[in-house]
Coordinates of C-alpha atoms in Angstrom, one line a residue:
M11 CA -16.3 -22.6 -2.9
A12 CA -12.8 -22.2 -1.4
V13 CA -10.7 -25.4 -1.4
L14 CA -8.1 -23.8 0.9
S15 CA -7.7 -20.4 2.6
L16 CA -5.3 -18.3 4.8
T17 CA -6.7 -16.0 7.4
N18 CA -4.6 -13.3 9.2
A19 CA -1.4 -15.0 8.2
H20 CA 1.9 -13.8 9.7
L21 CA 5.4 -14.9 8.6
A22 CA 8.7 -13.1 9.2
F23 CA 12.4 -13.8 8.7
G24 CA 14.4 -11.7 11.1
H25 CA 12.8 -8.3 11.3
V26 CA 11.3 -8.4 7.8
P27 CA 7.6 -9.4 7.7
L28 CA 6.9 -11.5 4.5
L29 CA 3.2 -12.0 5.5
D30 CA 1.7 -9.3 7.6
G31 CA -1.9 -10.2 8.4
A32 CA -2.4 -11.6 4.9
N33 CA -5.6 -13.3 3.7
F34 CA -6.0 -15.6 0.7
S35 CA -8.5 -18.2 -0.7
L36 CA -8.3 -20.5 -3.7
E37 CA -11.6 -21.4 -5.3
A38 CA -12.4 -24.7 -7.0
G39 CA -11.3 -24.6 -10.7
E40 CA -9.3 -21.3 -10.3
R41 CA -6.0 -20.8 -12.1
V42 CA -4.1 -18.2 -10.0
G43 CA -0.8 -16.5 -10.8
L44 CA 1.2 -15.4 -7.7
I45 CA 3.5 -12.5 -8.5
G46 CA 5.7 -10.1 -6.5
R47 CA 9.2 -8.8 -6.0
N48 CA 12.1 -11.3 -5.5
G49 CA 12.5 -12.0 -1.8
T50 CA 8.9 -11.0 -0.8
G51 CA 8.1 -14.6 0.2
K52 CA 6.2 -16.2 -2.7
S53 CA 8.0 -19.5 -2.5
S54 CA 7.6 -19.5 1.3
L55 CA 3.8 -19.0 0.8
L56 CA 3.6 -22.0 -1.5
K57 CA 5.5 -24.2 0.9
I58 CA 3.1 -23.1 3.7
L59 CA 0.1 -24.0 1.6
A60 CA 1.8 -27.3 0.8
G61 CA 2.3 -28.0 4.5
L62 CA 6.1 -27.9 4.3
E63 CA 6.5 -24.8 6.4
K64 CA 4.5 -23.2 9.3
L65 CA 3.1 -19.8 9.8
D66 CA 4.3 -17.7 12.7
D67 CA 0.6 -16.9 13.3
G68 CA -2.7 -17.2 11.5
L69 CA -5.0 -19.9 10.2
L70 CA -4.6 -22.3 7.3
Q71 CA -7.7 -24.2 6.3
Q72 CA -8.2 -26.9 3.7
Q73 CA -11.2 -28.7 2.4
L74 CA -11.6 -32.2 3.9
G75 CA -9.9 -34.9 1.9
L76 CA -8.1 -32.4 -0.4
R77 CA -5.4 -33.9 -2.6
L78 CA -2.7 -31.2 -3.0
V79 CA 0.6 -31.6 -4.9
Y80 CA 3.5 -29.1 -4.8
V81 CA 6.2 -29.0 -7.5
P82 CA 9.2 -26.9 -6.4
Q83 CA 11.4 -24.7 -8.6
E84 CA 14.2 -27.3 -8.5
P85 CA 12.4 -30.7 -8.0
A86 CA 14.4 -33.4 -6.2
L87 CA 14.4 -36.5 -8.4
R88 CA 16.3 -39.8 -7.8
A89 CA 19.1 -39.7 -10.4
D90 CA 19.6 -43.5 -10.5
A91 CA 15.9 -44.3 -11.0
T92 CA 14.0 -44.6 -14.3
I93 CA 11.4 -42.1 -15.4
F94 CA 8.6 -44.7 -14.8
D95 CA 9.8 -45.3 -11.2
V96 CA 10.0 -41.6 -10.4
V97 CA 6.5 -40.8 -11.9
A98 CA 5.1 -43.8 -10.0
E99 CA 6.1 -42.0 -6.7
G100 CA 3.0 -39.9 -7.4
V101 CA 0.8 -43.0 -6.7
A102 CA 2.9 -44.3 -3.9
E103 CA 0.0 -44.6 -1.5
A104 CA -2.2 -46.5 -3.9
K105 CA 0.8 -48.8 -4.8
A106 CA 1.5 -49.5 -1.1
L107 CA -2.1 -50.3 -0.4
R108 CA -2.4 -52.8 -3.3
E109 CA 0.8 -54.5 -2.1
R110 CA -0.7 -54.8 1.4
F111 CA -4.0 -56.2 -0.1
E112 CA -2.1 -58.8 -2.2
R113 CA -0.1 -60.0 0.8
H114 CA -3.3 -61.0 2.6
D115 CA -1.9 -60.2 6.1
P116 CA -4.5 -61.5 8.6
A117 CA -3.9 -58.4 10.8
D118 CA -5.2 -56.2 8.0
D119 CA -8.8 -55.1 7.4
L120 CA -9.0 -56.2 3.8
D121 CA -12.5 -54.6 3.3
A122 CA -11.2 -51.2 4.5
I123 CA -8.1 -51.5 2.3
Q124 CA -10.2 -52.4 -0.7
T125 CA -12.5 -49.4 -0.2
Q126 CA -9.5 -47.1 0.0
L127 CA -7.9 -48.7 -3.0
E128 CA -11.1 -48.1 -5.1
H129 CA -11.2 -44.5 -3.8
L130 CA -7.5 -43.9 -5.0
G131 CA -7.9 -45.9 -8.2
G132 CA -5.1 -48.2 -7.0
W133 CA -6.1 -51.2 -9.0
T134 CA -4.9 -49.5 -12.2
W135 CA -2.0 -47.4 -11.0
E136 CA 0.4 -48.8 -13.7
Q137 CA -2.1 -47.8 -16.4
R138 CA -2.3 -44.3 -15.0
V139 CA 1.5 -43.9 -15.0
D140 CA 1.7 -45.2 -18.6
E141 CA -1.1 -42.8 -19.8
T142 CA 0.6 -39.8 -18.1
L143 CA 4.0 -40.7 -19.6
H144 CA 2.4 -40.9 -23.0
R145 CA 0.5 -37.7 -22.5
L146 CA 3.7 -35.9 -21.5
D147 CA 5.8 -37.6 -24.3
L148 CA 8.2 -39.3 -21.8
D149 CA 10.1 -42.6 -22.2
G150 CA 9.6 -44.4 -19.0
S151 CA 12.7 -46.6 -19.4
R152 CA 15.2 -43.7 -19.5
C153 CA 17.4 -42.9 -16.5
V154 CA 16.5 -39.6 -14.8
G155 CA 20.2 -38.7 -14.1
A156 CA 20.9 -38.4 -17.9
L157 CA 18.0 -35.9 -18.5
S158 CA 18.2 -32.2 -19.3
G159 CA 16.8 -29.6 -17.0
G160 CA 13.7 -29.3 -19.2
L161 CA 13.0 -33.0 -19.2
K162 CA 13.5 -33.2 -15.4
K163 CA 10.9 -30.5 -15.0
R164 CA 8.5 -32.5 -17.2
V165 CA 9.1 -35.6 -15.1
A166 CA 8.3 -33.7 -11.9
L167 CA 5.0 -32.5 -13.6
A168 CA 4.2 -36.0 -14.6
R169 CA 4.7 -37.2 -11.0
A170 CA 2.4 -34.5 -9.8
L171 CA -0.4 -35.1 -12.4
V172 CA -0.5 -38.9 -12.0
A173 CA -1.6 -38.3 -8.4
Q174 CA -4.8 -36.6 -9.8
P175 CA -4.6 -33.7 -7.4
D176 CA -7.4 -31.3 -6.6
V177 CA -4.9 -28.5 -6.2
L178 CA -1.6 -28.1 -8.0
L179 CA 1.1 -25.7 -6.7
L180 CA 3.9 -24.9 -9.1
D181 CA 7.0 -22.8 -8.4
E182 CA 8.5 -21.3 -11.6
P183 CA 7.2 -24.1 -13.9
T184 CA 8.6 -22.5 -17.1
N185 CA 12.3 -22.4 -16.0
H186 CA 14.5 -24.7 -18.1
L187 CA 11.7 -25.1 -20.7
D188 CA 12.1 -24.0 -24.3
L189 CA 9.3 -22.2 -26.3
A190 CA 7.7 -25.4 -27.6
A191 CA 7.7 -26.9 -24.1
I192 CA 6.2 -23.7 -22.6
A193 CA 3.4 -23.8 -25.2
W194 CA 2.8 -27.5 -24.4
L195 CA 2.6 -26.7 -20.7
E196 CA 0.1 -23.9 -21.3
G197 CA -2.2 -26.4 -23.0
L198 CA -1.7 -29.0 -20.2
L199 CA -2.6 -26.6 -17.4
N200 CA -5.6 -25.1 -19.3
A201 CA -7.0 -28.6 -19.5
F202 CA -6.3 -29.4 -15.8
P203 CA -9.6 -29.8 -14.0
G204 CA -8.5 -28.9 -10.5
S205 CA -7.3 -25.6 -8.9
L206 CA -4.0 -24.2 -9.8
L207 CA -1.6 -21.7 -8.0
L208 CA 1.6 -20.9 -9.7
I209 CA 4.6 -18.6 -9.4
T210 CA 6.1 -17.3 -12.6
H211 CA 7.5 -14.1 -14.1
D212 CA 6.6 -15.1 -17.7
R213 CA 4.0 -12.4 -18.5
Q214 CA 2.6 -14.2 -21.6
F215 CA 2.3 -17.4 -19.7
L216 CA 0.3 -15.6 -17.0
D217 CA -1.9 -14.1 -19.8
N218 CA -2.5 -17.5 -21.4
V219 CA -3.1 -19.6 -18.3
C220 CA -4.4 -17.6 -15.3
N221 CA -7.9 -16.2 -14.6
R222 CA -6.8 -14.4 -11.5
I223 CA -3.6 -12.6 -10.4
V224 CA -2.6 -12.4 -6.7
E225 CA 0.2 -10.0 -5.8
L226 CA 2.3 -10.4 -2.7
D227 CA 3.2 -6.7 -1.9
R228 CA 4.6 -5.4 1.4
G229 CA 3.2 -8.4 3.4
Q230 CA -0.3 -8.3 1.9
L231 CA -2.0 -10.5 -0.7
R232 CA -4.2 -8.6 -3.2
G233 CA -6.3 -10.4 -5.8
Y234 CA -7.1 -9.0 -9.3
P235 CA -9.6 -10.7 -11.6
G236 CA -8.5 -11.6 -15.1
N237 CA -5.1 -12.2 -16.6
F238 CA -1.8 -10.3 -16.3
A239 CA -2.8 -7.5 -18.8
A240 CA -5.9 -6.8 -16.7
F241 CA -3.8 -6.8 -13.5
Q242 CA -1.4 -4.2 -15.0
A243 CA -4.1 -1.7 -15.7
A244 CA -5.8 -2.2 -12.3
K245 CA -2.5 -2.0 -10.4
A246 CA -1.6 1.3 -12.1
Y247 CA -4.9 2.8 -11.0
E248 CA -4.6 1.4 -7.5
L249 CA -1.0 2.8 -7.0
E250 CA -2.1 6.2 -8.3
N251 CA -4.9 6.3 -5.7
E252 CA -2.6 5.1 -3.0
A253 CA -0.1 7.8 -3.7
L254 CA -2.9 10.5 -3.6
A255 CA -4.3 9.1 -0.3
N256 CA -0.8 9.1 1.2
A257 CA -0.2 12.7 0.1
R258 CA -3.4 13.9 1.6
F259 CA -2.7 12.0 4.8
D260 CA 0.9 13.4 5.1
K261 CA -0.5 17.0 4.5
L262 CA -3.0 16.6 7.3
L263 CA -0.4 15.1 9.6
A264 CA 1.9 18.0 8.9
Q265 CA -0.9 20.5 9.8
E266 CA -1.7 18.6 13.0
E267 CA 2.1 18.6 14.0
V268 CA 2.2 22.4 13.5
W269 CA -1.0 22.8 15.7
I270 CA 0.3 20.6 18.5
R271 CA 3.5 22.8 18.8
K272 CA 1.6 26.1 19.2
G273 CA 2.2 28.3 22.3
V274 CA 0.8 28.0 25.9
E275 CA -2.4 29.9 25.0
A276 CA -3.3 27.4 22.3
R277 CA -2.5 24.5 24.6
R278 CA -5.1 25.6 27.2
T279 CA -7.9 25.1 24.7
R280 CA -6.6 22.2 22.6
S281 CA -9.0 19.2 22.2
V282 CA -8.2 16.0 23.9
A283 CA -9.8 14.1 21.1
R284 CA -7.7 16.0 18.5
V285 CA -4.5 15.1 20.4
A286 CA -5.6 11.4 20.5
R287 CA -6.2 11.5 16.7
L288 CA -2.7 12.9 16.1
M289 CA -1.2 10.1 18.2
E290 CA -3.1 7.6 16.1
M291 CA -2.0 9.3 12.8
R292 CA 1.7 9.1 14.0
E293 CA 1.3 5.4 14.6
Q294 CA -0.3 4.9 11.2
H295 CA 2.5 6.8 9.5
A296 CA 5.2 4.8 11.3
A297 CA 3.5 1.5 10.4
R298 CA 3.0 2.4 6.7
R299 CA 5.1 0.2 4.4
D300 CA 5.8 2.4 1.4
V301 CA 6.1 1.2 -2.1
Q302 CA 9.6 -0.3 -2.7
G303 CA 12.1 1.5 -4.8
K304 CA 12.6 0.7 -8.4
V305 CA 15.8 -0.7 -10.0
R306 CA 17.7 2.0 -11.8
L307 CA 19.6 0.7 -14.7
D308 CA 22.2 2.4 -16.9
V309 CA 24.9 1.1 -19.2
D310 CA 28.0 2.6 -20.7
T311 CA 28.3 1.6 -24.4
G312 CA 31.9 2.8 -24.5
A313 CA 33.4 3.4 -28.0
S314 CA 31.2 2.6 -30.9
S315 CA 31.9 -0.6 -32.9
G316 CA 32.3 -0.6 -36.6
K317 CA 29.1 -0.5 -38.7
I318 CA 29.3 -4.3 -39.4
V319 CA 29.5 -6.4 -36.3
A320 CA 29.7 -9.8 -38.1
E321 CA 29.3 -11.1 -41.6
L322 CA 28.7 -14.9 -42.1
E323 CA 28.6 -16.6 -45.4
N324 CA 27.6 -20.3 -45.8
V325 CA 29.0 -21.2 -42.3
S326 CA 28.8 -24.8 -41.1
K327 CA 29.9 -26.4 -37.8
A328 CA 29.6 -30.0 -36.7
F329 CA 30.7 -31.9 -33.6
G330 CA 31.3 -35.5 -34.7
E331 CA 28.4 -36.6 -36.9
R332 CA 26.0 -34.0 -35.4
V333 CA 25.7 -30.9 -37.5
V334 CA 24.9 -27.9 -35.3
V335 CA 25.0 -25.1 -38.0
R336 CA 24.5 -25.8 -41.7
D337 CA 25.1 -23.2 -44.5
F338 CA 24.1 -20.2 -42.4
S339 CA 24.6 -16.7 -43.9
A340 CA 23.8 -13.4 -42.1
T341 CA 25.0 -9.8 -41.7
I342 CA 24.8 -8.3 -38.2
L343 CA 24.9 -4.5 -38.1
R344 CA 25.7 -2.1 -35.2
G345 CA 22.6 -1.5 -33.2
D346 CA 20.8 -4.8 -34.1
K347 CA 19.0 -6.5 -31.3
I348 CA 18.8 -10.2 -32.2
G349 CA 17.0 -13.0 -30.4
L350 CA 18.2 -16.6 -30.7
I351 CA 15.3 -19.1 -30.5
G352 CA 15.6 -22.9 -30.5
P353 CA 15.0 -25.9 -28.3
N354 CA 17.5 -26.8 -25.6
G355 CA 20.6 -28.3 -27.1
A356 CA 19.9 -26.9 -30.6
G357 CA 23.3 -25.0 -30.6
K358 CA 22.4 -21.4 -29.8
T359 CA 25.6 -20.9 -27.8
T360 CA 27.7 -22.5 -30.6
L361 CA 26.1 -20.1 -33.2
L362 CA 26.8 -17.1 -30.9
K363 CA 30.5 -18.1 -30.7
L364 CA 30.7 -18.4 -34.4
I365 CA 29.1 -14.9 -34.9
L366 CA 31.6 -13.4 -32.4
G367 CA 34.6 -15.1 -33.9
E368 CA 35.3 -17.2 -30.8
L369 CA 34.8 -20.5 -32.6
A370 CA 36.2 -21.3 -36.1
P371 CA 33.7 -22.8 -38.6
D372 CA 34.3 -26.1 -40.4
S373 CA 33.4 -24.4 -43.7
G374 CA 32.3 -20.9 -44.8
T375 CA 33.7 -17.6 -43.8
V376 CA 33.1 -15.3 -40.8
R377 CA 34.2 -11.7 -40.8
T378 CA 34.0 -9.9 -37.5
G379 CA 33.8 -6.1 -37.2
T380 CA 36.2 -3.7 -35.6
K381 CA 36.4 -2.2 -32.1
L382 CA 34.1 -4.9 -30.6
S383 CA 33.8 -4.8 -26.8
V384 CA 31.7 -7.7 -25.7
A385 CA 30.1 -8.2 -22.3
Y386 CA 28.5 -11.5 -21.3
F387 CA 25.6 -12.4 -19.0
D388 CA 26.2 -16.0 -17.9
Q389 CA 23.1 -18.2 -17.6
M390 CA 24.5 -20.5 -15.0
R391 CA 26.1 -17.6 -12.9
D392 CA 29.5 -19.5 -13.2
A393 CA 31.3 -16.1 -13.3
L394 CA 30.3 -15.2 -9.7
D395 CA 32.7 -15.9 -6.9
L396 CA 30.4 -17.0 -4.1
D397 CA 32.9 -16.0 -1.3
A398 CA 33.5 -12.5 -2.7
T399 CA 31.5 -9.6 -1.3
L400 CA 28.9 -7.7 -3.4
A401 CA 31.1 -4.6 -3.5
D402 CA 34.2 -6.6 -4.6
T403 CA 32.2 -8.3 -7.3
I404 CA 31.2 -4.9 -8.8
S405 CA 34.4 -2.9 -8.2
P406 CA 37.4 -5.0 -7.0
G407 CA 39.8 -3.0 -4.9
S408 CA 37.9 0.3 -5.2
E409 CA 35.0 2.0 -3.5
W410 CA 34.1 4.0 -6.6
I411 CA 32.9 3.0 -10.0
E412 CA 32.6 5.0 -13.3
I413 CA 29.5 4.6 -15.5
G414 CA 30.1 6.6 -18.6
S415 CA 31.0 10.1 -17.4
Q416 CA 29.5 9.6 -13.9
K417 CA 31.4 8.5 -10.9
K418 CA 29.4 6.6 -8.2
H419 CA 30.2 5.1 -4.9
V420 CA 29.8 1.3 -5.1
K421 CA 27.2 1.2 -2.3
S422 CA 25.1 3.8 -4.2
Y423 CA 25.5 1.8 -7.4
L424 CA 24.3 -1.4 -5.6
G425 CA 21.4 0.6 -4.2
D426 CA 20.3 1.2 -7.8
F427 CA 19.9 -2.6 -8.0
L428 CA 17.9 -2.7 -4.7
F429 CA 20.8 -3.9 -2.5
S430 CA 20.9 -2.0 0.8
P431 CA 24.3 -0.5 1.9
Q432 CA 24.4 -2.9 4.8
R433 CA 24.6 -5.8 2.3
A434 CA 27.5 -4.4 0.2
N435 CA 30.0 -6.4 2.4
S436 CA 27.9 -9.6 2.5
P437 CA 29.2 -12.7 0.5
V438 CA 27.5 -13.5 -2.8
R439 CA 26.4 -17.0 -1.5
T440 CA 23.9 -15.3 0.8
L441 CA 21.9 -14.0 -2.2
S442 CA 18.8 -15.7 -3.6
G443 CA 18.6 -16.8 -7.3
G444 CA 16.9 -13.6 -8.3
E445 CA 19.3 -11.4 -6.3
R446 CA 22.3 -13.1 -8.0
N447 CA 20.8 -12.4 -11.4
R448 CA 20.4 -8.7 -10.3
L449 CA 24.1 -8.7 -9.2
L450 CA 25.2 -10.1 -12.5
L451 CA 23.3 -7.4 -14.3
A452 CA 24.9 -4.8 -12.0
R453 CA 28.4 -6.1 -12.9
L454 CA 27.5 -6.4 -16.6
F455 CA 26.4 -2.8 -16.8
A456 CA 29.3 -1.5 -14.8
R457 CA 31.7 -2.3 -17.7
P458 CA 31.8 -0.4 -21.0
A459 CA 30.6 -2.6 -23.8
N460 CA 29.2 -2.1 -27.3
V461 CA 28.0 -5.7 -27.7
L462 CA 25.9 -7.4 -25.0
V463 CA 25.4 -11.2 -25.0
L464 CA 22.5 -12.1 -22.6
D465 CA 22.0 -15.8 -22.0
E466 CA 18.7 -16.3 -20.2
P467 CA 18.8 -13.0 -18.3
T468 CA 15.1 -13.3 -17.3
N469 CA 15.4 -16.4 -15.1
D470 CA 14.5 -15.4 -11.5
L471 CA 14.0 -11.7 -12.2
D472 CA 10.8 -10.2 -11.0
I473 CA 8.4 -8.6 -13.5
E474 CA 9.2 -5.0 -12.6
T475 CA 12.9 -5.6 -13.1
L476 CA 12.2 -7.3 -16.4
E477 CA 10.2 -4.3 -17.6
L478 CA 13.0 -1.9 -16.7
L479 CA 15.6 -4.1 -18.3
E480 CA 13.5 -4.0 -21.5
E481 CA 13.5 -0.3 -21.4
L482 CA 17.3 -0.2 -21.0
L483 CA 17.9 -2.6 -23.9
A484 CA 15.5 -0.7 -26.1
D485 CA 17.5 2.5 -25.6
Y486 CA 20.9 0.8 -25.8
D487 CA 23.0 2.1 -28.7
G488 CA 25.1 -1.1 -29.1
T489 CA 24.3 -4.6 -30.4
V490 CA 22.4 -7.1 -28.4
F491 CA 22.3 -10.9 -28.7
L492 CA 19.5 -12.3 -26.5
V493 CA 18.9 -16.0 -25.7
S494 CA 15.6 -16.3 -23.9
H495 CA 12.4 -18.4 -23.7
D496 CA 10.4 -15.4 -22.4
R497 CA 8.2 -14.5 -25.4
R498 CA 7.0 -11.1 -24.1
F499 CA 10.6 -10.1 -23.3
L500 CA 11.8 -11.1 -26.7
D501 CA 9.0 -9.3 -28.5
N502 CA 9.6 -6.1 -26.5
V503 CA 13.4 -6.0 -27.1
V504 CA 14.5 -7.7 -30.4
T505 CA 14.5 -6.3 -33.9
S506 CA 15.0 -9.7 -35.5
T507 CA 15.2 -13.4 -34.6
I508 CA 17.5 -16.2 -35.6
V509 CA 15.5 -19.4 -35.3
S510 CA 16.5 -23.1 -35.3
E511 CA 14.6 -25.0 -37.9
G512 CA 16.1 -28.4 -37.2
D513 CA 18.9 -30.4 -38.8
G514 CA 21.4 -27.6 -38.1
R515 CA 19.5 -25.1 -40.2
W516 CA 19.0 -21.6 -38.9
R517 CA 16.9 -18.8 -40.5
E518 CA 16.6 -15.1 -39.7
Y519 CA 13.2 -13.4 -39.4
E520 CA 12.3 -9.8 -39.0
G521 CA 10.6 -8.8 -35.7
G522 CA 10.1 -10.8 -32.5
V523 CA 8.5 -14.1 -31.6
Q524 CA 5.0 -13.2 -32.7
D525 CA 6.3 -12.0 -36.1
W526 CA 8.3 -15.2 -36.5
L527 CA 5.2 -17.4 -35.6
A528 CA 3.0 -15.4 -38.1
Q529 CA 5.5 -15.7 -40.9
S530 CA 6.0 -19.4 -40.2
R531 CA 2.2 -20.0 -40.2
R532 CA 1.9 -18.2 -43.6
A533 CA 4.8 -20.2 -45.0
A534 CA 3.2 -23.5 -43.8
Q535 CA -0.2 -22.6 -45.2
L536 CA 1.3 -21.8 -48.6
A537 CA 3.3 -25.0 -48.6
A538 CA 0.2 -27.0 -47.7
A539 CA -2.0 -25.4 -50.3
P540 CA -2.9 -27.9 -53.1
T541 CA -1.4 -26.9 -56.4
P542 CA -4.0 -27.2 -59.3
A543 CA -3.3 -30.0 -61.7
K544 CA -2.1 -28.8 -65.1
A545 CA -4.6 -29.2 -67.9
P546 CA -3.1 -30.8 -71.0
A547 CA -2.6 -28.2 -73.7
P548 CA -3.9 -29.3 -77.1
A549 CA -1.1 -27.5 -78.8
P550 CA 1.7 -25.1 -77.8
A551 CA 0.6 -21.6 -78.2
P552 CA 1.8 -18.3 -76.9
V553 CA 0.0 -17.4 -73.7
V554 CA -0.3 -13.9 -72.4
A555 CA -0.4 -13.8 -68.6
T556 CA -3.3 -11.6 -67.4
K557 CA -5.1 -11.1 -64.1
R558 CA -8.4 -13.0 -63.8
K559 CA -11.2 -10.5 -63.7
L560 CA -13.0 -10.4 -60.3
S561 CA -16.6 -11.7 -60.2
Y562 CA -19.4 -9.3 -59.2
K563 CA -19.5 -10.7 -55.7
E564 CA -15.7 -10.4 -55.3
Q565 CA -15.7 -6.9 -56.6
R566 CA -18.4 -5.9 -54.1
E567 CA -16.4 -7.6 -51.3
L568 CA -13.2 -5.7 -52.3
E569 CA -15.1 -2.4 -52.2
E570 CA -16.5 -3.1 -48.7
I571 CA -13.2 -4.3 -47.1
P572 CA -11.8 -0.8 -46.4
G573 CA -14.9 0.3 -44.6
R574 CA -15.0 -2.9 -42.5
I575 CA -11.3 -2.5 -41.6
A576 CA -11.9 1.1 -40.6
A577 CA -14.9 0.0 -38.3
L578 CA -12.8 -2.7 -36.7
E579 CA -9.9 -0.4 -36.2
A580 CA -12.2 2.1 -34.5
E581 CA -13.6 -0.6 -32.2
Q582 CA -10.0 -1.8 -31.6
T583 CA -9.1 1.7 -30.4
Q584 CA -12.0 1.9 -28.1
L585 CA -11.3 -1.6 -26.6
N586 CA -7.6 -0.7 -26.1
A587 CA -8.6 2.5 -24.3
L588 CA -10.9 0.5 -22.1
L589 CA -8.2 -2.0 -21.3
A590 CA -5.6 0.7 -20.6
G591 CA -7.9 2.7 -18.4
S592 CA -9.1 2.0 -14.9
E593 CA -12.9 2.2 -15.1
L594 CA -13.2 -1.3 -16.7
Y595 CA -11.6 -2.9 -13.7
T596 CA -14.4 -1.7 -11.4
Q597 CA -17.1 -3.5 -13.4
G598 CA -16.4 -7.1 -12.4
A599 CA -14.6 -10.1 -13.8
A600 CA -17.2 -11.0 -16.4
R601 CA -17.1 -7.6 -18.0
I602 CA -13.2 -7.6 -18.0
Q603 CA -13.2 -11.1 -19.6
A604 CA -15.7 -10.1 -22.2
V605 CA -13.7 -7.0 -23.3
T606 CA -10.4 -8.9 -23.3
E607 CA -12.0 -11.7 -25.5
R608 CA -13.5 -9.2 -27.9
A609 CA -10.2 -7.4 -28.2
A610 CA -8.6 -10.7 -29.3
E611 CA -11.4 -11.4 -31.7
V612 CA -11.0 -8.0 -33.3
D613 CA -7.3 -8.6 -33.8
E614 CA -8.0 -11.9 -35.6
E615 CA -10.8 -10.4 -37.7
L616 CA -8.5 -7.5 -38.8
L617 CA -5.7 -9.9 -39.8
A618 CA -8.1 -12.1 -41.8
L619 CA -9.6 -9.0 -43.6
L620 CA -6.1 -7.7 -44.5
E621 CA -5.1 -11.1 -45.9
R622 CA -8.4 -11.3 -47.9
W623 CA -7.8 -7.8 -49.2
E624 CA -4.3 -8.7 -50.3
A625 CA -5.6 -11.9 -52.0
L626 CA -8.4 -10.0 -53.9
E627 CA -6.0 -7.2 -55.0
A628 CA -3.6 -9.8 -56.3
K629 CA -6.3 -11.1 -58.7

């Protein structure tokens, strides 16, 4: 049953329709991910559902007595208040009712107040706040003004959850959260009993949390059952069909336009119905909102750097008594793509400055390579002059820009990043957060560089731009240092990761986030494995180390493993083909979920078999 719904919704800013007769419903217990291009109106839609903004036209319906809480992208919190006081704002109604009841005002209907108090759980609101703070690992006595961005986001979530809402609306909940906090949030939302609608561009988060994806595309809301991986396959199939249908329509329209322009003799016999149909086709073609263009990214690497970009040996750095980097050694080669992973405040920026020679170590040696040309992507967008125009930001004092061997007009170059020519002379301050990030990328790639330092480039970028940025970085010949909490983005770009392991210790791992997690799990399992107690030897004697002979059962198991692996790999190939194709997504949500779950099970079974094979071979 739908807890809230939109019918024939219309919303426009200026001449741009964000909602154009859109329909949407949120079912009880659903976890829906809302995705779409930057500037398409996702945040506006969330505010409309939360009752903060109004539709131009259409109908919004909610279930009677629905408790709905909205957490914006940048929540407003009282800086001078304690965490307990801010979280208690989520039970403000229950708190006010209990105060009224305890005042015993003769004008009040105490029976009605008591009934409402029991309905809201107002007698125990302090206990609910304390339980929520404990669950979210927050210290209620701390001042909100002194908190980091990640902790402020956690406080805003606590304020929302303590209200025990039926519907939770979240706008970019993973922004400012590190990897551990994002994994924690996934568990929290998966355990949330109500309905959930969230906006995020974190594809792995969508895969792990959502059971339906809704895309806001050209004013329409389209729902797709399953997680983001299922959406991608279904969307590709849908766009292919749409392109074919449009091509057929355009061909027929062209034929009809030729027919209508025939000579006088043909006009005498032309069909009135056919002319009416042509007029209707012209209107349909004029009203069609075509698929938006894609960002086109290119980068000039300039002259190649030396083979070694940086060589660090036993490097340490401390600020006061706090050690940020302790005895770190690494060699960075030209072409490496390195992800830096660690909680907020771990010292990722400090380590980057040490690697690039911008900060001297307290001990150890740093040798930087030759011919380094470094370009920075600034996380906080401090490098942007808000009063400068877009054109001046990209190419100050010139209408032309050179990218490698190509010369482009600055308006054409901005068009590659989805900025219309009319906006080239607009000030930067008129841009949204996602558009400012796109402008920073445009400026970054307009300058020749053989080392790219990207600090949280994925914040506010839509999914399509993220995927195109991944392709660009994968083909980039230079060296990349990437600081990001987007696991899918890191996995698709980096060749190795440098991970904070606490107490100023950093360690380099081959591969991306999933490789690091797998290696860490194996290391933890080996460390936790009990070591057999040494049997007292009766007398020292030379011992020849030999492999223990396998038992009959183990030998049989070892012989069977290759066949079992081959069968699982064959099944894995079939399942991947199903997930990548389009036929599966016409068979209903239950079938999609079953195939997705089986694919995950096969991956786990394969990994377990490979580890067992290795263990038996070692014997």
